[in-house]
PDB file of C-alpha atoms in Angstrom:
ATOM      1  CA  ARG A   1     -19.436  10.082  20.857  1.00  0.00           C
ATOM      2  CA  SER A   2     -19.998  13.029  23.498  1.00  0.00           C
ATOM      3  CA  THR A   3     -16.476  12.874  24.668  1.00  0.00           C
ATOM      4  CA  PRO A   4     -13.219  12.605  22.861  1.00  0.00           C
ATOM      5  CA  VAL A   5     -11.751   9.098  21.721  1.00  0.00           C
ATOM      6  CA  THR A   6      -8.543   7.859  20.717  1.00  0.00           C
ATOM      7  CA  VAL A   7      -8.130   6.948  17.247  1.00  0.00           C
ATOM      8  CA  THR A   8      -7.332   3.305  16.967  1.00  0.00           C
ATOM      9  CA  GLY A   9      -4.231   2.454  15.210  1.00  0.00           C
ATOM     10  CA  LEU A  10      -2.832   5.995  14.833  1.00  0.00           C
ATOM     11  CA  SER A  11       0.380   7.568  16.343  1.00  0.00           C
ATOM     12  CA  ASN A  12       3.121   9.928  15.587  1.00  0.00           C
ATOM     13  CA  VAL A  13       0.585  12.512  13.683  1.00  0.00           C
ATOM     14  CA  VAL A  14       1.842  15.600  12.768  1.00  0.00           C
ATOM     15  CA  ALA A  15      -1.122  17.181  10.909  1.00  0.00           C
ATOM     16  CA  ILE A  16      -4.951  16.394  10.546  1.00  0.00           C
ATOM     17  CA  SER A  17      -7.817  17.404   8.795  1.00  0.00           C
ATOM     18  CA  GLY A  18     -11.622  16.524   8.890  1.00  0.00           C
ATOM     19  CA  GLY A  19     -13.514  16.689   5.628  1.00  0.00           C
ATOM     20  CA  GLY A  20     -17.598  15.895   5.044  1.00  0.00           C
ATOM     21  CA  ALA A  21     -17.474  12.562   6.824  1.00  0.00           C
ATOM     22  CA  HIS A  22     -13.895  11.451   6.639  1.00  0.00           C
ATOM     23  CA  THR A  23     -10.547  12.420   8.511  1.00  0.00           C
ATOM     24  CA  CYS A  24      -6.950  12.129   7.326  1.00  0.00           C
ATOM     25  CA  ALA A  25      -3.802  12.489   8.953  1.00  0.00           C
ATOM     26  CA  ILE A  26      -0.219  12.955   8.165  1.00  0.00           C
ATOM     27  CA  LEU A  27       2.300  10.876  10.287  1.00  0.00           C
ATOM     28  CA  SER A  28       5.940  11.795  11.039  1.00  0.00           C
ATOM     29  CA  ASP A  29       7.081   9.566   8.214  1.00  0.00           C
ATOM     30  CA  THR A  30       5.359  11.751   5.571  1.00  0.00           C
ATOM     31  CA  SER A  31       2.828   8.802   4.674  1.00  0.00           C
ATOM     32  CA  MET A  32      -1.034   9.412   5.176  1.00  0.00           C
ATOM     33  CA  ARG A  33      -4.051   7.701   6.811  1.00  0.00           C
ATOM     34  CA  CYS A  34      -7.658   8.080   6.217  1.00  0.00           C
ATOM     35  CA  TRP A  35     -10.798   6.855   7.927  1.00  0.00           C
ATOM     36  CA  GLY A  36     -14.655   7.165   7.896  1.00  0.00           C
ATOM     37  CA  SER A  37     -16.804   7.376   4.868  1.00  0.00           C
ATOM     38  CA  ASN A  38     -15.033   6.111   1.545  1.00  0.00           C
ATOM     39  CA  SER A  39     -17.875   7.062  -0.975  1.00  0.00           C
ATOM     40  CA  PHE A  40     -15.893   8.405  -4.062  1.00  0.00           C
ATOM     41  CA  GLY A  41     -12.834   7.145  -2.846  1.00  0.00           C
ATOM     42  CA  LYS A  42     -11.953   9.704  -0.499  1.00  0.00           C
ATOM     43  CA  LEU A  43      -9.776   7.845   1.343  1.00  0.00           C
ATOM     44  CA  GLY A  44      -7.369   7.523  -1.382  1.00  0.00           C
ATOM     45  CA  ASN A  45      -6.681   3.608  -0.733  1.00  0.00           C
ATOM     46  CA  ASP A  46      -7.927   2.253  -3.951  1.00  0.00           C
ATOM     47  CA  SER A  47     -11.130   1.347  -2.351  1.00  0.00           C
ATOM     48  CA  THR A  48     -14.611   3.085  -1.728  1.00  0.00           C
ATOM     49  CA  VAL A  49     -15.201   0.769   1.260  1.00  0.00           C
ATOM     50  CA  ASN A  50     -15.742   2.521   4.525  1.00  0.00           C
ATOM     51  CA  SER A  51     -13.381   2.382   7.229  1.00  0.00           C
ATOM     52  CA  ASN A  52     -13.590   2.946  10.979  1.00  0.00           C
ATOM     53  CA  VAL A  53      -9.806   2.717  11.586  1.00  0.00           C
ATOM     54  CA  PRO A  54      -7.440   4.732   9.752  1.00  0.00           C
ATOM     55  CA  VAL A  55      -6.027   2.881   6.036  1.00  0.00           C
ATOM     56  CA  ILE A  56      -3.169   4.058   4.491  1.00  0.00           C
ATOM     57  CA  VAL A  57      -3.421   6.551   1.419  1.00  0.00           C
ATOM     58  CA  SER A  58      -2.196   4.320  -1.716  1.00  0.00           C
ATOM     59  CA  GLY A  59       1.421   5.513  -3.079  1.00  0.00           C
ATOM     60  CA  LEU A  60       1.410   8.508  -1.533  1.00  0.00           C
ATOM     61  CA  SER A  61       4.684   9.717   0.511  1.00  0.00           C
ATOM     62  CA  GLY A  62       6.551  12.902   1.544  1.00  0.00           C
ATOM     63  CA  ALA A  63       3.123  14.746   2.555  1.00  0.00           C
ATOM     64  CA  THR A  64       3.742  17.937   4.328  1.00  0.00           C
ATOM     65  CA  ASP A  65       0.056  19.632   4.667  1.00  0.00           C
ATOM     66  CA  LEU A  66      -3.345  18.090   3.759  1.00  0.00           C
ATOM     67  CA  SER A  67      -6.995  19.528   3.617  1.00  0.00           C
ATOM     68  CA  ALA A  68      -9.961  17.169   3.490  1.00  0.00           C
ATOM     69  CA  GLY A  69     -13.066  18.528   1.692  1.00  0.00           C
ATOM     70  CA  PHE A  70     -16.579  17.283   1.492  1.00  0.00           C
ATOM     71  CA  ASP A  71     -15.780  14.613  -0.840  1.00  0.00           C
ATOM     72  CA  HIS A  72     -12.392  14.856  -1.618  1.00  0.00           C
ATOM     73  CA  THR A  73      -8.822  15.238  -0.017  1.00  0.00           C
ATOM     74  CA  CYS A  74      -5.463  16.902  -1.345  1.00  0.00           C
ATOM     75  CA  ALA A  75      -2.147  16.892   0.123  1.00  0.00           C
ATOM     76  CA  ARG A  76       1.261  19.109  -0.563  1.00  0.00           C
ATOM     77  CA  LEU A  77       4.099  17.014  -0.921  1.00  0.00           C
ATOM     78  CA  THR A  78       7.777  18.178  -0.193  1.00  0.00           C
ATOM     79  CA  ASP A  79       8.759  18.750  -3.602  1.00  0.00           C
ATOM     80  CA  GLY A  80       5.797  21.562  -3.733  1.00  0.00           C
ATOM     81  CA  THR A  81       3.581  19.457  -5.717  1.00  0.00           C
ATOM     82  CA  LEU A  82       0.084  18.500  -4.923  1.00  0.00           C
ATOM     83  CA  ARG A  83      -1.949  15.382  -5.005  1.00  0.00           C
ATOM     84  CA  CYS A  84      -5.736  15.122  -4.747  1.00  0.00           C
ATOM     85  CA  TRP A  85      -8.198  12.007  -4.890  1.00  0.00           C
ATOM     86  CA  GLY A  86     -11.753  11.289  -4.242  1.00  0.00           C
ATOM     87  CA  ALA A  87     -14.861  12.823  -5.948  1.00  0.00           C
ATOM     88  CA  GLY A  88     -13.713  14.822  -9.467  1.00  0.00           C
ATOM     89  CA  GLY A  89     -16.812  16.654  -9.992  1.00  0.00           C
ATOM     90  CA  ASP A  90     -16.316  20.144 -11.404  1.00  0.00           C
ATOM     91  CA  GLY A  91     -12.464  19.482 -11.581  1.00  0.00           C
ATOM     92  CA  ARG A  92     -12.033  19.958  -7.771  1.00  0.00           C
ATOM     93  CA  LEU A  93      -8.926  17.499  -8.220  1.00  0.00           C
ATOM     94  CA  GLY A  94      -7.034  19.587 -10.371  1.00  0.00           C
ATOM     95  CA  ASN A  95      -6.255  17.200 -13.062  1.00  0.00           C
ATOM     96  CA  GLY A  96      -8.060  18.333 -15.998  1.00  0.00           C
ATOM     97  CA  GLU A  97     -11.067  15.791 -15.449  1.00  0.00           C
ATOM     98  CA  THR A  98     -13.993  15.303 -13.699  1.00  0.00           C
ATOM     99  CA  GLU A  99     -13.759  11.675 -12.677  1.00  0.00           C
ATOM    100  CA  ILE A 100     -13.722  10.022  -9.335  1.00  0.00           C
ATOM    101  CA  ARG A 101     -10.246   9.014  -8.076  1.00  0.00           C
ATOM    102  CA  ASP A 102      -9.968   6.652  -5.476  1.00  0.00           C
ATOM    103  CA  VAL A 103      -5.939   6.987  -5.411  1.00  0.00           C
ATOM    104  CA  PRO A 104      -3.959  10.244  -5.377  1.00  0.00           C
ATOM    105  CA  VAL A 105      -3.266  11.971  -9.047  1.00  0.00           C
ATOM    106  CA  PRO A 106      -1.133  15.174  -9.512  1.00  0.00           C
ATOM    107  CA  VAL A 107      -2.774  18.371  -9.680  1.00  0.00           C
ATOM    108  CA  THR A 108      -1.677  19.645 -13.192  1.00  0.00           C
ATOM    109  CA  GLY A 109       0.907  22.088 -13.633  1.00  0.00           C
ATOM    110  CA  LEU A 110       0.971  23.096  -9.902  1.00  0.00           C
ATOM    111  CA  THR A 111       4.546  23.571  -8.563  1.00  0.00           C
ATOM    112  CA  GLY A 112       5.652  25.400  -5.450  1.00  0.00           C
ATOM    113  CA  ALA A 113       2.896  25.050  -3.384  1.00  0.00           C
ATOM    114  CA  VAL A 114       3.348  25.916   0.156  1.00  0.00           C
ATOM    115  CA  ARG A 115      -0.192  25.187   1.538  1.00  0.00           C
ATOM    116  CA  VAL A 116      -3.333  23.473   0.342  1.00  0.00           C
ATOM    117  CA  THR A 117      -6.857  24.156   1.127  1.00  0.00           C
ATOM    118  CA  THR A 118     -10.238  22.659   0.223  1.00  0.00           C
ATOM    119  CA  GLY A 119     -13.744  23.813  -0.102  1.00  0.00           C
ATOM    120  CA  ALA A 120     -17.096  21.629  -0.292  1.00  0.00           C
ATOM    121  CA  TYR A 121     -16.184  21.434  -4.289  1.00  0.00           C
ATOM    122  CA  HIS A 122     -13.282  23.256  -4.914  1.00  0.00           C
ATOM    123  CA  SER A 123      -9.436  23.442  -4.103  1.00  0.00           C
ATOM    124  CA  CYS A 124      -6.473  26.166  -3.611  1.00  0.00           C
ATOM    125  CA  ALA A 125      -2.750  26.028  -3.228  1.00  0.00           C
ATOM    126  CA  ALA A 126      -0.721  29.152  -1.905  1.00  0.00           C
ATOM    127  CA  LEU A 127       2.149  28.969  -3.976  1.00  0.00           C
ATOM    128  CA  GLY A 128       6.018  30.073  -2.437  1.00  0.00           C
ATOM    129  CA  ASP A 129       6.065  33.338  -4.853  1.00  0.00           C
ATOM    130  CA  GLY A 130       2.486  34.582  -2.856  1.00  0.00           C
ATOM    131  CA  THR A 131       0.190  34.021  -5.429  1.00  0.00           C
ATOM    132  CA  LEU A 132      -2.871  32.124  -5.040  1.00  0.00           C
ATOM    133  CA  ARG A 133      -3.944  29.047  -7.378  1.00  0.00           C
ATOM    134  CA  CYS A 134      -7.619  27.463  -7.348  1.00  0.00           C
ATOM    135  CA  TRP A 135      -9.619  24.860  -9.203  1.00  0.00           C
ATOM    136  CA  GLY A 136     -13.208  23.299  -9.044  1.00  0.00           C
ATOM    137  CA  ARG A 137     -16.523  24.344  -9.029  1.00  0.00           C
ATOM    138  CA  ASN A 138     -16.809  28.132  -9.453  1.00  0.00           C
ATOM    139  CA  ASP A 139     -20.665  28.965  -9.316  1.00  0.00           C
ATOM    140  CA  GLY A 140     -19.960  31.775  -6.531  1.00  0.00           C
ATOM    141  CA  GLY A 141     -16.770  32.772  -7.712  1.00  0.00           C
ATOM    142  CA  GLN A 142     -14.880  30.607  -5.308  1.00  0.00           C
ATOM    143  CA  VAL A 143     -11.955  30.193  -8.072  1.00  0.00           C
ATOM    144  CA  GLY A 144     -11.304  33.640  -7.790  1.00  0.00           C
ATOM    145  CA  ASP A 145     -10.873  34.081 -11.431  1.00  0.00           C
ATOM    146  CA  GLY A 146     -13.438  37.077 -12.246  1.00  0.00           C
ATOM    147  CA  THR A 147     -15.824  34.139 -13.741  1.00  0.00           C
ATOM    148  CA  THR A 148     -18.339  31.836 -12.567  1.00  0.00           C
ATOM    149  CA  THR A 149     -16.849  29.042 -14.822  1.00  0.00           C
ATOM    150  CA  ALA A 150     -15.410  25.551 -13.302  1.00  0.00           C
ATOM    151  CA  ARG A 151     -12.040  25.024 -13.651  1.00  0.00           C
ATOM    152  CA  LEU A 152     -10.291  21.668 -14.189  1.00  0.00           C
ATOM    153  CA  THR A 153      -6.837  22.900 -13.507  1.00  0.00           C
ATOM    154  CA  ALA A 154      -5.366  25.327 -11.190  1.00  0.00           C
ATOM    155  CA  THR A 155      -6.220  28.881 -12.114  1.00  0.00           C
ATOM    156  CA  ALA A 156      -4.678  32.220 -11.005  1.00  0.00           C
ATOM    157  CA  VAL A 157      -6.765  34.002  -8.218  1.00  0.00           C
ATOM    158  CA  LEU A 158      -6.932  37.867  -9.443  1.00  0.00           C
ATOM    159  CA  GLY A 159      -5.198  40.497  -7.122  1.00  0.00           C
ATOM    160  CA  ILE A 160      -3.782  37.996  -4.890  1.00  0.00           C
ATOM    161  CA  THR A 161       0.092  38.470  -4.679  1.00  0.00           C
ATOM    162  CA  ASN A 162       1.295  37.919  -1.349  1.00  0.00           C
ATOM    163  CA  SER A 163      -1.093  35.011   0.067  1.00  0.00           C
ATOM    164  CA  VAL A 164       0.205  32.952   3.188  1.00  0.00           C
ATOM    165  CA  TRP A 165      -2.701  31.376   4.391  1.00  0.00           C
ATOM    166  CA  PRO A 166      -5.742  30.005   2.134  1.00  0.00           C
ATOM    167  CA  ALA A 167      -8.978  28.607   3.611  1.00  0.00           C
ATOM    168  CA  GLY A 168     -11.682  27.020   1.491  1.00  0.00           C
ATOM    169  CA  GLY A 169     -15.209  26.908   2.610  1.00  0.00           C
ATOM    170  CA  GLY A 170     -18.617  25.729   1.261  1.00  0.00           C
ATOM    171  CA  GLY A 171     -18.822  27.970  -1.826  1.00  0.00           C
ATOM    172  CA  PHE A 172     -15.826  30.368  -0.878  1.00  0.00           C
ATOM    173  CA  THR A 173     -12.367  31.112  -0.593  1.00  0.00           C
ATOM    174  CA  CYS A 174     -10.470  33.384   2.025  1.00  0.00           C
ATOM    175  CA  ALA A 175      -6.597  33.990   2.129  1.00  0.00           C
ATOM    176  CA  VAL A 176      -4.272  35.784   4.908  1.00  0.00           C
ATOM    177  CA  THR A 177      -2.060  37.867   3.440  1.00  0.00           C
ATOM    178  CA  ASP A 178       1.511  38.525   4.486  1.00  0.00           C
ATOM    179  CA  ALA A 179       0.268  41.780   5.946  1.00  0.00           C
ATOM    180  CA  GLY A 180      -1.821  39.907   8.120  1.00  0.00           C
ATOM    181  CA  ARG A 181      -4.948  40.588   6.604  1.00  0.00           C
TER     182      ARG A 181
END
């Protein structure tokens, strides 16, 4: 489409994120809906069937923040934990594995998250204490731990102690600090 269209069957949206070929939204009741390509289960509905209309993300409630990556999606819940689903290669789901998950799985050992972001093949979370944790592909150092080794679970980013807003790109990560830079 060359002009905006209304997304069928979607209302009361409070947040939205577009990924590689899918989009997800949080609704005012803290549930999530996703639509588009469902390769690798990135819609989170216990399926790999594409959907032209929003489908409910299975077993997820309490979503307050989200980020859709290239082939995976992550959500922050009201209790400060994260759930991710879709392609798990390089550990981008943060659950200690590299398997595909078509329903949300917890990010291992991560609590106190205030924001989440995804890159193409990695994910990151800003924590309430100002630190930043990342996991997944790290061939370009995008996890920020001083190595180029993929990380299957959340790993501390070196030198970040006052992060308030992370942003993941294709193969890099940036963060706004409380100093505004």
